[in-house]
GROMACS .gro file of N, CA and C in nm:
model
  426
    1MET      N    1   3.350  -0.138  -0.724
    1MET     CA    2   3.380  -0.185  -0.596
    1MET      C    3   3.367  -0.299  -0.548
    2THR      N    4   3.458  -0.400  -0.526
    2THR     CA    5   3.341  -0.528  -0.414
    2THR      C    6   3.384  -0.502  -0.298
    3PRO      N    7   3.277  -0.512  -0.218
    3PRO     CA    8   3.219  -0.512  -0.064
    3PRO      C    9   3.276  -0.617  -0.034
    4PRO      N   10   3.272  -0.609   0.079
    4PRO     CA   11   3.428  -0.653   0.189
    4PRO      C   12   3.334  -0.777   0.220
    5GLU      N   13   3.452  -0.898   0.176
    5GLU     CA   14   3.393  -1.016   0.259
    5GLU      C   15   3.285  -1.057   0.392
    6HIS      N   16   3.340  -0.956   0.477
    6HIS     CA   17   3.241  -0.949   0.600
    6HIS      C   18   3.100  -0.922   0.592
    7MET      N   19   3.096  -0.833   0.502
    7MET     CA   20   2.961  -0.766   0.501
    7MET      C   21   2.849  -0.851   0.462
    8ILE      N   22   2.732  -0.807   0.532
    8ILE     CA   23   2.630  -0.900   0.539
    8ILE      C   24   2.514  -0.797   0.535
    9LEU      N   25   2.400  -0.742   0.405
    9LEU     CA   26   2.337  -0.685   0.392
    9LEU      C   27   2.217  -0.799   0.384
   10VAL      N   28   2.125  -0.709   0.487
   10VAL     CA   29   1.997  -0.765   0.449
   10VAL      C   30   1.879  -0.667   0.449
   11ALA      N   31   1.817  -0.712   0.319
   11ALA     CA   32   1.706  -0.602   0.251
   11ALA      C   33   1.593  -0.706   0.253
   12THR      N   34   1.449  -0.658   0.221
   12THR     CA   35   1.312  -0.676   0.268
   12THR      C   36   1.234  -0.641   0.132
   13THR      N   37   1.189  -0.728   0.072
   13THR     CA   38   1.120  -0.702  -0.023
   13THR      C   39   0.959  -0.772  -0.073
   14ASN      N   40   0.830  -0.728  -0.096
   14ASN     CA   41   0.718  -0.815  -0.118
   14ASN      C   42   0.736  -0.844  -0.220
   15ASN      N   43   0.833  -0.851  -0.349
   15ASN     CA   44   0.850  -0.890  -0.469
   15ASN      C   45   0.971  -0.907  -0.484
   16LEU      N   46   1.026  -1.074  -0.502
   16LEU     CA   47   1.191  -1.107  -0.496
   16LEU      C   48   1.229  -1.051  -0.665
   17TYR      N   49   1.116  -1.018  -0.704
   17TYR     CA   50   1.166  -1.014  -0.852
   17TYR      C   51   1.161  -0.839  -0.890
   18ASP      N   52   1.145  -0.778  -0.820
   18ASP     CA   53   1.154  -0.627  -0.817
   18ASP      C   54   1.325  -0.606  -0.791
   19LEU      N   55   1.364  -0.688  -0.708
   19LEU     CA   56   1.501  -0.665  -0.707
   19LEU      C   57   1.604  -0.699  -0.850
   20LEU      N   58   1.677  -0.622  -0.864
   20LEU     CA   59   1.826  -0.664  -1.010
   20LEU      C   60   1.873  -0.821  -1.011
   21PRO      N   61   1.854  -0.875  -1.118
   21PRO     CA   62   1.930  -1.038  -1.152
   21PRO      C   63   2.016  -1.023  -1.081
   22THR      N   64   2.111  -0.910  -1.059
   22THR     CA   65   2.245  -0.956  -1.008
   22THR      C   66   2.220  -0.960  -0.865
   23ILE      N   67   2.132  -0.932  -0.786
   23ILE     CA   68   2.165  -0.869  -0.664
   23ILE      C   69   2.076  -1.019  -0.642
   24ARG      N   70   1.954  -1.070  -0.735
   24ARG     CA   71   1.868  -1.152  -0.690
   24ARG      C   72   1.983  -1.302  -0.660
   25SER      N   73   2.072  -1.316  -0.786
   25SER     CA   74   2.160  -1.382  -0.769
   25SER      C   75   2.265  -1.429  -0.691
   26ARG      N   76   2.271  -1.330  -0.618
   26ARG     CA   77   2.376  -1.368  -0.476
   26ARG      C   78   2.334  -1.339  -0.328
   27ALA      N   79   2.166  -1.366  -0.340
   27ALA     CA   80   2.128  -1.337  -0.245
   27ALA      C   81   2.089  -1.478  -0.183
   28PHE      N   82   2.030  -1.475  -0.081
   28PHE     CA   83   2.024  -1.633   0.011
   28PHE      C   84   1.872  -1.527   0.058
   29VAL      N   85   1.755  -1.628  -0.019
   29VAL     CA   86   1.628  -1.573  -0.009
   29VAL      C   87   1.590  -1.624   0.136
   30LEU      N   88   1.500  -1.589   0.234
   30LEU     CA   89   1.467  -1.638   0.328
   30LEU      C   90   1.311  -1.602   0.345
   31GLN      N   91   1.223  -1.660   0.329
   31GLN     CA   92   1.057  -1.661   0.307
   31GLN      C   93   1.001  -1.652   0.455
   32LEU      N   94   0.930  -1.529   0.481
   32LEU     CA   95   0.879  -1.496   0.579
   32LEU      C   96   0.734  -1.480   0.611
   33SER      N   97   0.620  -1.520   0.693
   33SER     CA   98   0.529  -1.524   0.628
   33SER      C   99   0.444  -1.382   0.750
   34ARG      N  100   0.321  -1.375   0.705
   34ARG     CA  101   0.259  -1.278   0.733
   34ARG      C  102   0.233  -1.314   0.925
   35LEU      N  103   0.193  -1.230   0.971
   35LEU     CA  104   0.113  -1.252   1.125
   35LEU      C  105  -0.071  -1.281   1.093
   36SER      N  106  -0.116  -1.367   1.165
   36SER     CA  107  -0.220  -1.331   1.168
   36SER      C  108  -0.310  -1.242   1.259
   37ASP      N  109  -0.415  -1.257   1.226
   37ASP     CA  110  -0.499  -1.107   1.265
   37ASP      C  111  -0.476  -1.136   1.412
   38ALA      N  112  -0.473  -1.191   1.496
   38ALA     CA  113  -0.432  -1.218   1.641
   38ALA      C  114  -0.336  -1.144   1.655
   39GLU      N  115  -0.195  -1.170   1.601
   39GLU     CA  116  -0.107  -1.126   1.627
   39GLU      C  117  -0.083  -0.998   1.580
   40MET      N  118  -0.159  -0.972   1.468
   40MET     CA  119  -0.165  -0.817   1.417
   40MET      C  120  -0.251  -0.726   1.547
   41HIS      N  121  -0.327  -0.778   1.610
   41HIS     CA  122  -0.411  -0.715   1.695
   41HIS      C  123  -0.321  -0.687   1.785
   42GLU      N  124  -0.273  -0.756   1.897
   42GLU     CA  125  -0.179  -0.772   1.973
   42GLU      C  126  -0.084  -0.653   1.981
   43PHE      N  127  -0.037  -0.698   1.838
   43PHE     CA  128   0.107  -0.584   1.770
   43PHE      C  129   0.090  -0.457   1.787
   44CYS      N  130  -0.047  -0.392   1.696
   44CYS     CA  131  -0.107  -0.290   1.716
   44CYS      C  132  -0.126  -0.192   1.904
   45ALA      N  133  -0.187  -0.295   1.924
   45ALA     CA  134  -0.252  -0.254   2.104
   45ALA      C  135  -0.086  -0.240   2.163
   46ALA      N  136   0.002  -0.306   2.142
   46ALA     CA  137   0.155  -0.335   2.204
   46ALA      C  138   0.218  -0.193   2.170
   47ARG      N  139   0.231  -0.150   2.055
   47ARG     CA  140   0.288  -0.013   1.974
   47ARG      C  141   0.150   0.124   2.007
   48LYS      N  142   0.087   0.042   2.069
   48LYS     CA  143  -0.071   0.185   2.053
   48LYS      C  144  -0.037   0.280   1.965
   49LEU      N  145  -0.030   0.171   1.818
   49LEU     CA  146  -0.103   0.278   1.714
   49LEU      C  147  -0.206   0.342   1.697
   50ALA      N  148  -0.226   0.461   1.646
   50ALA     CA  149  -0.380   0.522   1.610
   50ALA      C  150  -0.423   0.416   1.484
   51ASP      N  151  -0.546   0.433   1.539
   51ASP     CA  152  -0.663   0.360   1.353
   51ASP      C  153  -0.552   0.210   1.338
   52GLY      N  154  -0.555   0.171   1.438
   52GLY     CA  155  -0.496   0.036   1.470
   52GLY      C  156  -0.558  -0.073   1.370
   53GLU      N  157  -0.675  -0.044   1.336
   53GLU     CA  158  -0.750  -0.150   1.265
   53GLU      C  159  -0.769  -0.116   1.117
   54LEU      N  160  -0.770   0.008   1.124
   54LEU     CA  161  -0.717   0.074   0.918
   54LEU      C  162  -0.597   0.024   0.913
   55ARG      N  163  -0.462   0.007   0.984
   55ARG     CA  164  -0.326  -0.015   1.010
   55ARG      C  165  -0.346  -0.170   0.934
   56MET      N  166  -0.392  -0.213   1.062
   56MET     CA  167  -0.426  -0.372   1.011
   56MET      C  168  -0.479  -0.410   0.880
   57CYS      N  169  -0.578  -0.420   0.862
   57CYS     CA  170  -0.626  -0.422   0.705
   57CYS      C  171  -0.582  -0.347   0.650
   58LEU      N  172  -0.505  -0.245   0.584
   58LEU     CA  173  -0.397  -0.203   0.536
   58LEU      C  174  -0.280  -0.283   0.502
   59ALA      N  175  -0.224  -0.293   0.596
   59ALA     CA  176  -0.065  -0.405   0.626
   59ALA      C  177  -0.076  -0.522   0.564
   60GLU      N  178  -0.182  -0.631   0.599
   60GLU     CA  179  -0.239  -0.756   0.577
   60GLU      C  180  -0.129  -0.823   0.628
   61GLY      N  181  -0.097  -0.802   0.735
   61GLY     CA  182   0.025  -0.918   0.835
   61GLY      C  183   0.125  -0.873   0.842
   62CYS      N  184   0.183  -0.728   0.810
   62CYS     CA  185   0.305  -0.711   0.862
   62CYS      C  186   0.315  -0.598   0.909
   63PRO      N  187   0.385  -0.610   1.025
   63PRO     CA  188   0.356  -0.546   1.094
   63PRO      C  189   0.427  -0.389   1.096
   64GLY      N  190   0.573  -0.428   0.995
   64GLY     CA  191   0.667  -0.318   1.004
   64GLY      C  192   0.588  -0.201   0.939
   65LEU      N  193   0.515  -0.261   0.815
   65LEU     CA  194   0.367  -0.156   0.717
   65LEU      C  195   0.320  -0.117   0.786
   66ALA      N  196   0.270  -0.223   0.889
   66ALA     CA  197   0.120  -0.107   1.024
   66ALA      C  198   0.150   0.025   1.109
   67ALA      N  199   0.321  -0.013   1.137
   67ALA     CA  200   0.409   0.074   1.196
   67ALA      C  201   0.403   0.189   1.121
   68THR      N  202   0.469   0.190   0.997
   68THR     CA  203   0.521   0.314   0.931
   68THR      C  204   0.429   0.345   0.874
   69LEU      N  205   0.309   0.325   0.848
   69LEU     CA  206   0.227   0.360   0.718
   69LEU      C  207   0.172   0.489   0.736
   70ASP      N  208   0.122   0.542   0.617
   70ASP     CA  209   0.142   0.690   0.657
   70ASP      C  210   0.015   0.697   0.585
   71LEU      N  211  -0.106   0.721   0.710
   71LEU     CA  212  -0.236   0.732   0.644
   71LEU      C  213  -0.270   0.842   0.573
   72ASP      N  214  -0.215   0.959   0.638
   72ASP     CA  215  -0.245   1.090   0.483
   72ASP      C  216  -0.203   1.047   0.351
   73VAL      N  217  -0.099   1.002   0.352
   73VAL     CA  218  -0.069   1.011   0.168
   73VAL      C  219  -0.122   0.882   0.180
   74PHE      N  220  -0.214   0.779   0.281
   74PHE     CA  221  -0.293   0.671   0.185
   74PHE      C  222  -0.435   0.742   0.169
   75ARG      N  223  -0.485   0.819   0.250
   75ARG     CA  224  -0.597   0.891   0.213
   75ARG      C  225  -0.617   0.967   0.093
   76GLU      N  226  -0.502   1.042   0.021
   76GLU     CA  227  -0.497   1.130  -0.062
   76GLU      C  228  -0.477   1.051  -0.198
   77ARG      N  229  -0.411   0.909  -0.177
   77ARG     CA  230  -0.377   0.871  -0.252
   77ARG      C  231  -0.534   0.759  -0.302
   78ARG      N  232  -0.643   0.738  -0.210
   78ARG     CA  233  -0.785   0.687  -0.189
   78ARG      C  234  -0.871   0.762  -0.248
   79ALA      N  235  -0.865   0.935  -0.222
   79ALA     CA  236  -0.938   1.000  -0.279
   79ALA      C  237  -0.920   0.976  -0.429
   80LEU      N  238  -0.798   1.028  -0.461
   80LEU     CA  239  -0.738   1.066  -0.605
   80LEU      C  240  -0.832   0.916  -0.707
   81LEU      N  241  -0.840   0.807  -0.639
   81LEU     CA  242  -0.869   0.703  -0.695
   81LEU      C  243  -1.023   0.694  -0.724
   82LEU      N  244  -1.084   0.750  -0.594
   82LEU     CA  245  -1.204   0.698  -0.583
   82LEU      C  246  -1.259   0.827  -0.667
   83ALA      N  247  -1.205   0.951  -0.711
   83ALA     CA  248  -1.271   1.071  -0.799
   83ALA      C  249  -1.262   1.013  -0.932
   84ALA      N  250  -1.110   0.974  -0.913
   84ALA     CA  251  -1.121   0.900  -1.074
   84ALA      C  252  -1.239   0.775  -1.154
   85PHE      N  253  -1.267   0.679  -1.056
   85PHE     CA  254  -1.351   0.609  -1.018
   85PHE      C  255  -1.530   0.632  -1.022
   86GLU      N  256  -1.488   0.775  -0.944
   86GLU     CA  257  -1.695   0.837  -0.954
   86GLU      C  258  -1.711   0.868  -1.118
   87CYS      N  259  -1.626   0.961  -1.181
   87CYS     CA  260  -1.588   1.001  -1.234
   87CYS      C  261  -1.639   0.905  -1.400
   88ALA      N  262  -1.536   0.814  -1.379
   88ALA     CA  263  -1.591   0.675  -1.454
   88ALA      C  264  -1.746   0.589  -1.504
   89ALA      N  265  -1.821   0.607  -1.378
   89ALA     CA  266  -1.904   0.576  -1.324
   89ALA      C  267  -2.020   0.670  -1.411
   90GLY      N  268  -1.963   0.740  -1.404
   90GLY     CA  269  -2.075   0.870  -1.400
   90GLY      C  270  -2.153   0.940  -1.315
   91LEU      N  271  -2.117   0.932  -1.187
   91LEU     CA  272  -2.138   0.939  -1.089
   91LEU      C  273  -2.084   1.126  -0.995
   92ALA      N  274  -2.006   1.159  -1.101
   92ALA     CA  275  -1.930   1.267  -1.074
   92ALA      C  276  -1.917   1.328  -1.180
   93PRO      N  277  -1.879   1.495  -1.210
   93PRO     CA  278  -1.848   1.583  -1.322
   93PRO      C  279  -1.684   1.569  -1.366
   94PHE      N  280  -1.650   1.525  -1.483
   94PHE     CA  281  -1.512   1.532  -1.525
   94PHE      C  282  -1.435   1.629  -1.440
   95SER      N  283  -1.471   1.727  -1.377
   95SER     CA  284  -1.414   1.861  -1.326
   95SER      C  285  -1.366   1.838  -1.170
   96HIS      N  286  -1.460   1.757  -1.175
   96HIS     CA  287  -1.400   1.701  -1.027
   96HIS      C  288  -1.278   1.618  -0.999
   97TRP      N  289  -1.278   1.503  -1.150
   97TRP     CA  290  -1.141   1.471  -1.175
   97TRP      C  291  -1.038   1.520  -1.203
   98ILE      N  292  -1.081   1.623  -1.275
   98ILE     CA  293  -0.941   1.726  -1.348
   98ILE      C  294  -0.921   1.806  -1.229
   99GLN      N  295  -0.994   1.814  -1.114
   99GLN     CA  296  -0.899   1.902  -0.948
   99GLN      C  297  -0.802   1.760  -0.906
  100HIS      N  298  -0.835   1.670  -0.877
  100HIS     CA  299  -0.744   1.537  -0.820
  100HIS      C  300  -0.680   1.544  -0.909
  101SER      N  301  -0.643   1.497  -1.029
  101SER     CA  302  -0.572   1.492  -1.166
  101SER      C  303  -0.476   1.609  -1.142
  102GLU      N  304  -0.453   1.726  -1.134
  102GLU     CA  305  -0.376   1.834  -1.142
  102GLU      C  306  -0.278   1.816  -1.074
  103SER      N  307  -0.326   1.743  -0.929
  103SER     CA  308  -0.266   1.784  -0.769
  103SER      C  309  -0.150   1.641  -0.829
  104PHE      N  310  -0.222   1.513  -0.865
  104PHE     CA  311  -0.143   1.416  -0.897
  104PHE      C  312  -0.072   1.433  -0.979
  105ALA      N  313  -0.065   1.536  -1.138
  105ALA     CA  314   0.068   1.549  -1.198
  105ALA      C  315   0.097   1.678  -1.152
  106ASN      N  316   0.144   1.720  -1.046
  106ASN     CA  317   0.225   1.786  -0.997
  106ASN      C  318   0.341   1.715  -0.913
  107ARG      N  319   0.289   1.557  -0.873
  107ARG     CA  320   0.396   1.484  -0.849
  107ARG      C  321   0.457   1.420  -0.898
  108LYS      N  322   0.545   1.484  -0.962
  108LYS     CA  323   0.646   1.370  -1.076
  108LYS      C  324   0.723   1.266  -0.981
  109SER      N  325   0.754   1.296  -0.899
  109SER     CA  326   0.823   1.187  -0.863
  109SER      C  327   0.746   1.049  -0.810
  110GLU      N  328   0.631   1.074  -0.806
  110GLU     CA  329   0.577   0.991  -0.753
  110GLU      C  330   0.505   0.873  -0.814
  111LYS      N  331   0.561   0.706  -0.795
  111LYS     CA  332   0.535   0.625  -0.920
  111LYS      C  333   0.392   0.572  -0.924
  112LEU      N  334   0.320   0.561  -1.049
  112LEU     CA  335   0.165   0.497  -1.065
  112LEU      C  336   0.151   0.343  -1.001
  113ASP      N  337   0.279   0.271  -0.923
  113ASP     CA  338   0.277   0.142  -0.842
  113ASP      C  339   0.220   0.185  -0.721
  114TYR      N  340   0.255   0.311  -0.645
  114TYR     CA  341   0.179   0.336  -0.507
  114TYR      C  342   0.041   0.309  -0.488
  115TYR      N  343  -0.042   0.382  -0.632
  115TYR     CA  344  -0.191   0.425  -0.663
  115TYR      C  345  -0.249   0.235  -0.699
  116LEU      N  346  -0.151   0.140  -0.761
  116LEU     CA  347  -0.251   0.052  -0.767
  116LEU      C  348  -0.300  -0.045  -0.649
  117LYS      N  349  -0.222  -0.023  -0.545
  117LYS     CA  350  -0.296  -0.163  -0.457
  117LYS      C  351  -0.382  -0.073  -0.394
  118PRO      N  352  -0.385   0.079  -0.329
  118PRO     CA  353  -0.547   0.125  -0.339
  118PRO      C  354  -0.705   0.118  -0.419
  119ALA      N  355  -0.638   0.099  -0.538
  119ALA     CA  356  -0.677   0.104  -0.654
  119ALA      C  357  -0.764  -0.048  -0.639
  120TYR      N  358  -0.680  -0.127  -0.607
  120TYR     CA  359  -0.742  -0.272  -0.621
  120TYR      C  360  -0.843  -0.318  -0.479
  121GLY      N  361  -0.813  -0.210  -0.406
  121GLY     CA  362  -0.859  -0.281  -0.253
  121GLY      C  363  -1.016  -0.152  -0.304
  122LEU      N  364  -1.047  -0.057  -0.335
  122LEU     CA  365  -1.129   0.050  -0.359
  122LEU      C  366  -1.241  -0.050  -0.465
  123LEU      N  367  -1.198  -0.172  -0.531
  123LEU     CA  368  -1.242  -0.223  -0.659
  123LEU      C  369  -1.273  -0.380  -0.588
  124GLU      N  370  -1.198  -0.365  -0.471
  124GLU     CA  371  -1.223  -0.525  -0.386
  124GLU      C  372  -1.357  -0.477  -0.344
  125ASP      N  373  -1.398  -0.353  -0.248
  125ASP     CA  374  -1.562  -0.292  -0.174
  125ASP      C  375  -1.599  -0.278  -0.287
  126VAL      N  376  -1.628  -0.224  -0.369
  126VAL     CA  377  -1.735  -0.192  -0.473
  126VAL      C  378  -1.759  -0.325  -0.525
  127LEU      N  379  -1.726  -0.391  -0.547
  127LEU     CA  380  -1.795  -0.594  -0.550
  127LEU      C  381  -1.838  -0.629  -0.513
  128GLY      N  382  -1.778  -0.641  -0.341
  128GLY     CA  383  -1.803  -0.655  -0.223
  128GLY      C  384  -1.965  -0.606  -0.215
  129VAL      N  385  -2.028  -0.461  -0.197
  129VAL     CA  386  -2.137  -0.377  -0.163
  129VAL      C  387  -2.181  -0.427  -0.251
  130ALA      N  388  -2.168  -0.417  -0.431
  130ALA     CA  389  -2.272  -0.472  -0.539
  130ALA      C  390  -2.312  -0.614  -0.505
  131ASN      N  391  -2.236  -0.677  -0.433
  131ASN     CA  392  -2.302  -0.843  -0.372
  131ASN      C  393  -2.333  -0.895  -0.249
  132GLY      N  394  -2.377  -0.740  -0.172
  132GLY     CA  395  -2.433  -0.736  -0.069
  132GLY      C  396  -2.354  -0.766   0.064
  133LYS      N  397  -2.258  -0.780   0.037
  133LYS     CA  398  -2.095  -0.751   0.171
  133LYS      C  399  -2.095  -0.593   0.232
  134PRO      N  400  -2.070  -0.591   0.351
  134PRO     CA  401  -1.969  -0.458   0.359
  134PRO      C  402  -1.905  -0.424   0.342
  135PRO      N  403  -1.826  -0.320   0.304
  135PRO     CA  404  -1.671  -0.298   0.256
  135PRO      C  405  -1.605  -0.302   0.393
  136ALA      N  406  -1.527  -0.404   0.372
  136ALA     CA  407  -1.441  -0.460   0.511
  136ALA      C  408  -1.342  -0.415   0.534
  137GLN      N  409  -1.259  -0.375   0.415
  137GLN     CA  410  -1.138  -0.307   0.391
  137GLN      C  411  -1.126  -0.178   0.350
  138HIS      N  412  -1.021  -0.149   0.367
  138HIS     CA  413  -1.010   0.005   0.280
  138HIS      C  414  -1.088   0.128   0.348
  139LEU      N  415  -1.183   0.121   0.464
  139LEU     CA  416  -1.260   0.204   0.442
  139LEU      C  417  -1.183   0.315   0.513
  140GLU      N  418  -1.242   0.438   0.514
  140GLU     CA  419  -1.200   0.531   0.571
  140GLU      C  420  -1.187   0.526   0.726
  141ALA      N  421  -1.145   0.594   0.762
  141ALA     CA  422  -1.103   0.594   0.914
  141ALA      C  423  -1.131   0.756   1.028
  142ASP      N  424  -1.243   0.759   1.000
  142ASP     CA  425  -1.280   0.938   1.068
  142ASP      C  426  -1.294   0.922   1.152
   0.00000   0.00000   0.00000
């Protein structure tokens, strides 16, 4: 079915190549830049977002993500990855990882891609701390 000529569809993506080639070939691409830290502070303050600092770090200049980010889900994913890293480094027994991995295996609908960004953030923190820097991003907001 062909859409009506007057139809305009607006879509956003972090990666243009995640879209099907048939969609990309018919799209008008508009690059939007990320907001500065000052603009993100202003946005979070105006919206009175809980855990604004954590949201700003995770959203990386994207106000829509800062506003809609589910921090409980983020913390669950982060805990799973941290358990995997602790086990791999010999800091925790394998049984610690098994407890976390079973809960992950039961979520058959979740894509592994959702875990890659928090994993990358944890690795950034580990490398930073190993080189004498405080973990500036991806901190727990307790």
